[in-house]
Coordinates of C-alpha atoms in Angstrom, one line a residue:
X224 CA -1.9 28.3 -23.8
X225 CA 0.5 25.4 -24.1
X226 CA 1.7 24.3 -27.9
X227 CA 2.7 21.5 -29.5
X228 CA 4.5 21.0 -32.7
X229 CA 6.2 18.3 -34.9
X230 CA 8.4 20.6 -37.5
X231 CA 9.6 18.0 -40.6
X232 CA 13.0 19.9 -40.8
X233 CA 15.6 21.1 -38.7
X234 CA 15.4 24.6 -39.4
X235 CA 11.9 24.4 -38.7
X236 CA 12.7 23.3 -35.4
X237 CA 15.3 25.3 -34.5
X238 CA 13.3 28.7 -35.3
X239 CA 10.6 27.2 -32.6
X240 CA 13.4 26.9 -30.1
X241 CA 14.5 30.4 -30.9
X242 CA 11.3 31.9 -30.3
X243 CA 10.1 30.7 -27.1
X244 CA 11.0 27.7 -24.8
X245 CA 10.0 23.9 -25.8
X246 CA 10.3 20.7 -23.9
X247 CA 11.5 18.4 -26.9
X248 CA 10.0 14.9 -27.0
X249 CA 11.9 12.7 -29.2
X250 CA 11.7 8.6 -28.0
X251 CA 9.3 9.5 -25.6
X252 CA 10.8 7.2 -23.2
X253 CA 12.0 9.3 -20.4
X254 CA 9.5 11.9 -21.5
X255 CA 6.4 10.3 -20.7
X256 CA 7.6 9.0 -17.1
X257 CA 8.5 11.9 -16.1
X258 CA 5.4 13.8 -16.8
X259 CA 3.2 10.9 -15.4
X260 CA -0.6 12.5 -15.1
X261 CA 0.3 15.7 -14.6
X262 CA -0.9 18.3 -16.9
X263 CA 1.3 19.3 -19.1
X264 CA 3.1 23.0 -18.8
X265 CA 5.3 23.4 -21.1
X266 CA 5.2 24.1 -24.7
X267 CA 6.0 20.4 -26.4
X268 CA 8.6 20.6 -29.6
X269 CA 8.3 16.6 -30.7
X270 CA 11.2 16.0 -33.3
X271 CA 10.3 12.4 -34.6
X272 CA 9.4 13.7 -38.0
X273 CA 12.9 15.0 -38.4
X274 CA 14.3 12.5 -40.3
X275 CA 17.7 14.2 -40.7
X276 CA 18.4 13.5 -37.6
X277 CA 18.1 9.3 -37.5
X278 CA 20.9 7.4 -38.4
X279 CA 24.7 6.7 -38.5
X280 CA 27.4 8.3 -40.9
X281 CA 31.3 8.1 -41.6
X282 CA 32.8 11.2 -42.7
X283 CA 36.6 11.3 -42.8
X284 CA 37.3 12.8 -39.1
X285 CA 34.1 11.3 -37.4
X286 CA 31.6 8.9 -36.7
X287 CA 27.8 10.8 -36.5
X288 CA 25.3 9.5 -34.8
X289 CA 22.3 11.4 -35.6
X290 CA 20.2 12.7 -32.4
X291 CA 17.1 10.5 -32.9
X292 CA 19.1 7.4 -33.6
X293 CA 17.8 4.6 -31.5
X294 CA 19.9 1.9 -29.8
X295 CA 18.2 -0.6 -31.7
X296 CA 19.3 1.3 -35.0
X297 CA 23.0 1.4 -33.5
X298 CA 23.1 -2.4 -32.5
X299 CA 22.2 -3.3 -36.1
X300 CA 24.3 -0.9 -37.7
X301 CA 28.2 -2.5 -38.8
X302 CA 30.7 -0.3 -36.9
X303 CA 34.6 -0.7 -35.6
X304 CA 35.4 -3.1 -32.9
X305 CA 35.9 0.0 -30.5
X306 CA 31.9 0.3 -30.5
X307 CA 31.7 -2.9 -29.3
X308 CA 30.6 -1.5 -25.6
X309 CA 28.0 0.8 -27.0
X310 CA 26.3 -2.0 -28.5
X311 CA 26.3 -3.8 -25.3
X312 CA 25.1 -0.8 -23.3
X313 CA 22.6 -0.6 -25.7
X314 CA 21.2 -3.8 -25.3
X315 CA 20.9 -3.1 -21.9
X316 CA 18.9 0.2 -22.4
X317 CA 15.6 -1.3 -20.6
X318 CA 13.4 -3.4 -22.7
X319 CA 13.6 -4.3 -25.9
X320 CA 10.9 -2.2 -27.0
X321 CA 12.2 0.9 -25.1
X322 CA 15.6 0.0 -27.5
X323 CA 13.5 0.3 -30.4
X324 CA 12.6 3.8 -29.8
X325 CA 14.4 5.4 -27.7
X326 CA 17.4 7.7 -28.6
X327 CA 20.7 8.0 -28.2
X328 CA 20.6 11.7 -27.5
X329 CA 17.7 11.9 -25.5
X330 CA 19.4 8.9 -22.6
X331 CA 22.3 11.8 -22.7
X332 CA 19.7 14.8 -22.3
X333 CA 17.7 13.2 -19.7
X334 CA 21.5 13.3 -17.5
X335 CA 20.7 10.5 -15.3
X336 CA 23.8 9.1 -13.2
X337 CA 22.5 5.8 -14.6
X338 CA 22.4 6.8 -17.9
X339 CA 23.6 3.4 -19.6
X340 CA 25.1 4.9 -22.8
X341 CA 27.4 7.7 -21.2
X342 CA 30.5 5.5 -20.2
X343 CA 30.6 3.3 -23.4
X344 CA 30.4 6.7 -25.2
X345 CA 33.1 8.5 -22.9
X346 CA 35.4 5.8 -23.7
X347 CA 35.1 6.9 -27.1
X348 CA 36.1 10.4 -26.5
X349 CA 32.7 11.5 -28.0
X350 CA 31.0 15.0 -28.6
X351 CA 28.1 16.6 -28.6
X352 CA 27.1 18.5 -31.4
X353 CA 24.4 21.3 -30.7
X354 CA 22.7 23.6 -33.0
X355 CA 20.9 26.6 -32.5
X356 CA 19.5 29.5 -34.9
X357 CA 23.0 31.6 -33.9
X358 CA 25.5 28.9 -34.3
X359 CA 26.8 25.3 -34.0
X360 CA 29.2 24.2 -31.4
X361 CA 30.8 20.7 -30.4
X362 CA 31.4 19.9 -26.9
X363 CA 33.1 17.0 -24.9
X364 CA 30.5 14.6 -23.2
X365 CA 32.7 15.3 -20.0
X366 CA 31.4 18.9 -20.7
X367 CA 27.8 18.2 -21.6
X368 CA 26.8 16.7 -18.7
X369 CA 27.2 18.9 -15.7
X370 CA 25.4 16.7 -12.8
X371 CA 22.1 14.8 -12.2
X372 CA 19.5 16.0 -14.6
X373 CA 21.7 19.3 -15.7
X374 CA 23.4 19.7 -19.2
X375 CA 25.4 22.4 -20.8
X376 CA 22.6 22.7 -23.3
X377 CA 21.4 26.5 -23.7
X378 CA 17.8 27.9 -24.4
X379 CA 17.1 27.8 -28.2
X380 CA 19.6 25.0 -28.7
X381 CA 19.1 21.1 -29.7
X382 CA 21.3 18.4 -29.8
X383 CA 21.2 17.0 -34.0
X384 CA 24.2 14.3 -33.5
X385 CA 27.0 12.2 -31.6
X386 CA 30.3 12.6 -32.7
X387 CA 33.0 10.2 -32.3
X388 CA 36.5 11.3 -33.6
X389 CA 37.9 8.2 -36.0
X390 CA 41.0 8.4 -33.3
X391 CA 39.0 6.8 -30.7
X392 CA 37.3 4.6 -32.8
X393 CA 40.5 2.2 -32.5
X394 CA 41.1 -0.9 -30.3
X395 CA 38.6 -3.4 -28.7
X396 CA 36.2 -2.4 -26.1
X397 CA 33.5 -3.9 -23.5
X398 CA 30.8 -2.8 -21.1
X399 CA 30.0 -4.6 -17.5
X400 CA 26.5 -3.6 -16.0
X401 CA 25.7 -4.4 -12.3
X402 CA 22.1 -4.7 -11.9
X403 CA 19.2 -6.4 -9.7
X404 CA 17.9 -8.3 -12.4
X405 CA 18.5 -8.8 -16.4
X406 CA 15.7 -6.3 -17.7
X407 CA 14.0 -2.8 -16.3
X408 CA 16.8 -1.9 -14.2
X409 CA 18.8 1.1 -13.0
X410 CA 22.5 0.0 -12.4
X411 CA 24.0 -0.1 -9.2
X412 CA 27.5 0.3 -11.3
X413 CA 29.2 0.2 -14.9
X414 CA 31.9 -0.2 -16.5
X415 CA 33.2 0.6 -20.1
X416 CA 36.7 0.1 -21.3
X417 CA 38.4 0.3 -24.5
X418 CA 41.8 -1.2 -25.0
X419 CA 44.5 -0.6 -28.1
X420 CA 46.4 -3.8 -27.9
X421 CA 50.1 -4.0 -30.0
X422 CA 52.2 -7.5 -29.7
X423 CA 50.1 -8.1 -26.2
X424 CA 51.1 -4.9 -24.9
X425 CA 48.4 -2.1 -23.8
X426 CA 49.2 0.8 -25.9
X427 CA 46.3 3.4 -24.6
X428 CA 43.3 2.6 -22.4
X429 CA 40.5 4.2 -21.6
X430 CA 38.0 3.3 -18.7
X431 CA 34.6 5.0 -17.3
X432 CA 32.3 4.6 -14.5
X433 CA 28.6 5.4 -14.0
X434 CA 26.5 5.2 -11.5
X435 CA 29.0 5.8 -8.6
X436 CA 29.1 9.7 -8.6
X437 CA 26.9 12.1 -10.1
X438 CA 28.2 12.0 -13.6
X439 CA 29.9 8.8 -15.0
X440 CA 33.5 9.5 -14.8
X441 CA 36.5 8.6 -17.1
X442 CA 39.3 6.8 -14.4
X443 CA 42.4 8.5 -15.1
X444 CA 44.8 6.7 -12.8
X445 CA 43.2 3.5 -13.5
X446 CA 44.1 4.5 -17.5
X447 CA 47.6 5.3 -16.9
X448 CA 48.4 2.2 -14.2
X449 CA 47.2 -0.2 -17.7
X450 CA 49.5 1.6 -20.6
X451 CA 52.0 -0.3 -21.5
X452 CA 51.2 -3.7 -19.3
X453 CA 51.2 -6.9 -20.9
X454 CA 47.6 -8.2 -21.3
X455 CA 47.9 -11.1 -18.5
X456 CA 46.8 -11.0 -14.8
X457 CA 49.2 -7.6 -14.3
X458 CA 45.8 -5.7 -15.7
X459 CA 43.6 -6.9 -12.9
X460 CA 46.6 -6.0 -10.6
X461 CA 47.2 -2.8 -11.4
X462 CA 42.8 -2.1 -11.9
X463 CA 42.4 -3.4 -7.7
X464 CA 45.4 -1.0 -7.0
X465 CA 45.0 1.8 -8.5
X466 CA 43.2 5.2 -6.9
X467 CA 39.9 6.1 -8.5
X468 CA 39.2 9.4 -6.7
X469 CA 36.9 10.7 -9.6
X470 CA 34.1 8.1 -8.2
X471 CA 31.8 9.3 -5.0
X472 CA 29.1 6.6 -4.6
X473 CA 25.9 7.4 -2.7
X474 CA 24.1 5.3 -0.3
X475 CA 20.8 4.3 -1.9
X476 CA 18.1 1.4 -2.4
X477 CA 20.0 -0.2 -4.7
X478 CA 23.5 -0.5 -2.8
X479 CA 25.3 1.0 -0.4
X480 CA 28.5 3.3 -1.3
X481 CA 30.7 1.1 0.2
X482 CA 29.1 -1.6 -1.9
X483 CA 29.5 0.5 -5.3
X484 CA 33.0 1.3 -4.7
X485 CA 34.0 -2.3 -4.2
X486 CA 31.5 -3.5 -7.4
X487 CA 33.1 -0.6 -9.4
X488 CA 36.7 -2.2 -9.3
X489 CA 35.5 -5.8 -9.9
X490 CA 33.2 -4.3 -12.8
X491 CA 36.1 -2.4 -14.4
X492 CA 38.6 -5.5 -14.5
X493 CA 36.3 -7.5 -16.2
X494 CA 35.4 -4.7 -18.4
X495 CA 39.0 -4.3 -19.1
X496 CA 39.5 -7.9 -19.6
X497 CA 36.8 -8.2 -22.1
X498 CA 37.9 -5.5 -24.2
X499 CA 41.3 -7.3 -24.1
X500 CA 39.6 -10.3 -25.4
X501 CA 38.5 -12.6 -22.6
X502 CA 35.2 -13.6 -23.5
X503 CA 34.2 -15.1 -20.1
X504 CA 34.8 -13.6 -17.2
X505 CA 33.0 -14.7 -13.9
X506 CA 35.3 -13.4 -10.8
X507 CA 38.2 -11.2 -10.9
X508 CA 38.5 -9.4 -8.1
X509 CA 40.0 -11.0 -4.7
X510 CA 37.1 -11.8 -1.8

């Protein structure tokens, strides 16, 4: 027989989880697509009446984003310049009524390759927090997310909340998506870059990918070519020269590899240029 329940507290939930395995509906969102009309065969743990779990808080090391929080919740809520690319990617999060109730953590549980929030959030060095009966336990986003559609998560766990350690919520920041239209899309590429910017000199950078290899990827050597460059056209120069090995486009309906890897760079200059404070940027790459 398969269940369903909607616990009203967390430990309520997690003593489901421990007792036999749930698929958790939270937004709904990805959930319902991806059941279609099939019948359903899996027990259903829905977590909208956990309250707890909606909404963002400042403690004195972190940032928490609860698990349900939805990207219309985090676009109206007043955070630090360096969230300025989550906000963006979250207004690019389909349709605006998908933004109203979808959640944060359920766009990073679902682990698609497209998954709009993942780069602005990797940009911010953020964690995962998951809970179980046994324990609770903070892990990188790097770590989370394993591949397309696999997480780190383990049987009898949930994730309750977002971290973002008040370290990387410094500096300016801006997301790029490359898309085949405005609305309803899944990205071809996308960028996310955060800058921290002293006397027009880079101090630290930190730039991610999606959609060009199987997990969005933080650009290591793109990072390091930008610290310490003035914030003129030597950031574009050193973005179209510098190696990004961590990316592996694929071939697919919506672009060619070839195609990603050459929208990727153009994407991250501008993302990089609009977290260092150029508001319009049409064209930065060379033809």
């Amino acid at each position: 027989m398969i269940r369903y329940a909607k616990p009203t507290t967390v430990d309520e939930a997690l003593a489901l989880l421990g007792e036999a395995r749930w698929r958790i509906l939270a937004g709904g969102t990805d959930f319902y697509p991806a059941q279609g009309a099939k019948p359903f065969r899996e027990n259903v743990l829905d977590i909208n009446g956990l309250a707890t779990l909606r909404g963002i808080a400042e403690t004195d090391s972190h940032w928490l984003i609860g698990a349900r929080t939805t990207w219309t919740d985090l676009v109206r809520h007043p955070l630090p310049t360096a969230f300025d690319a989550l906000k963006q990617a979250a207004r690019e999060v389909g349709s605006v009524q998908i933004q109203n109730v979808a959640s944060i953590a359920g766009n990073l549980c679902n682990a698609s390759p497209a998954a709009d929030g993942v780069p602005a959030l990797l940009v911010l060095d953020a964690e995962v927090e998951l809970r179980s009966l046994a324990m609770v336990r903070h892990l990188s986003l790097e770590k989370f997310i394993l591949g397309n559609r696999r997480t780190e998560l383990q049987p009898g766990e949930m994730v309750t909340a977002v971290r973002v350690p008040k370290e990387a919520a410094t500096g300016t920041s801006a997301f790029v998506k490359l898309g085949a239209r405005r609305y309803l899309v899944i990205s071809i590429a996308m960028a996310a870059a955060r800058l921290t910017i002293e006397d027009g000199i880079v101090g630290n950078a930190a730039v991610a990918v999606g959609s060009c290899s199987a997990v969005a990827r933080r650009l290591a050597s793109v990072e390091a070519a930008l610290r310490g460059l003035p914030v003129d056209d030597a950031l574009v120069a050193a973005i179209q020269s510098a190696p990004m090995d961590e990316l592996s486009p694929i071939d697919d309906v919506r672009g060619s590899a070839e195609y990603r890897m050459d929208a990727a760079r153009e994407i991250v200059a501008r993302a990089v240029l609009g977290a260092a404070g150029h508001a319009s940027v049409e064209k930065v790459a060379a033809a």
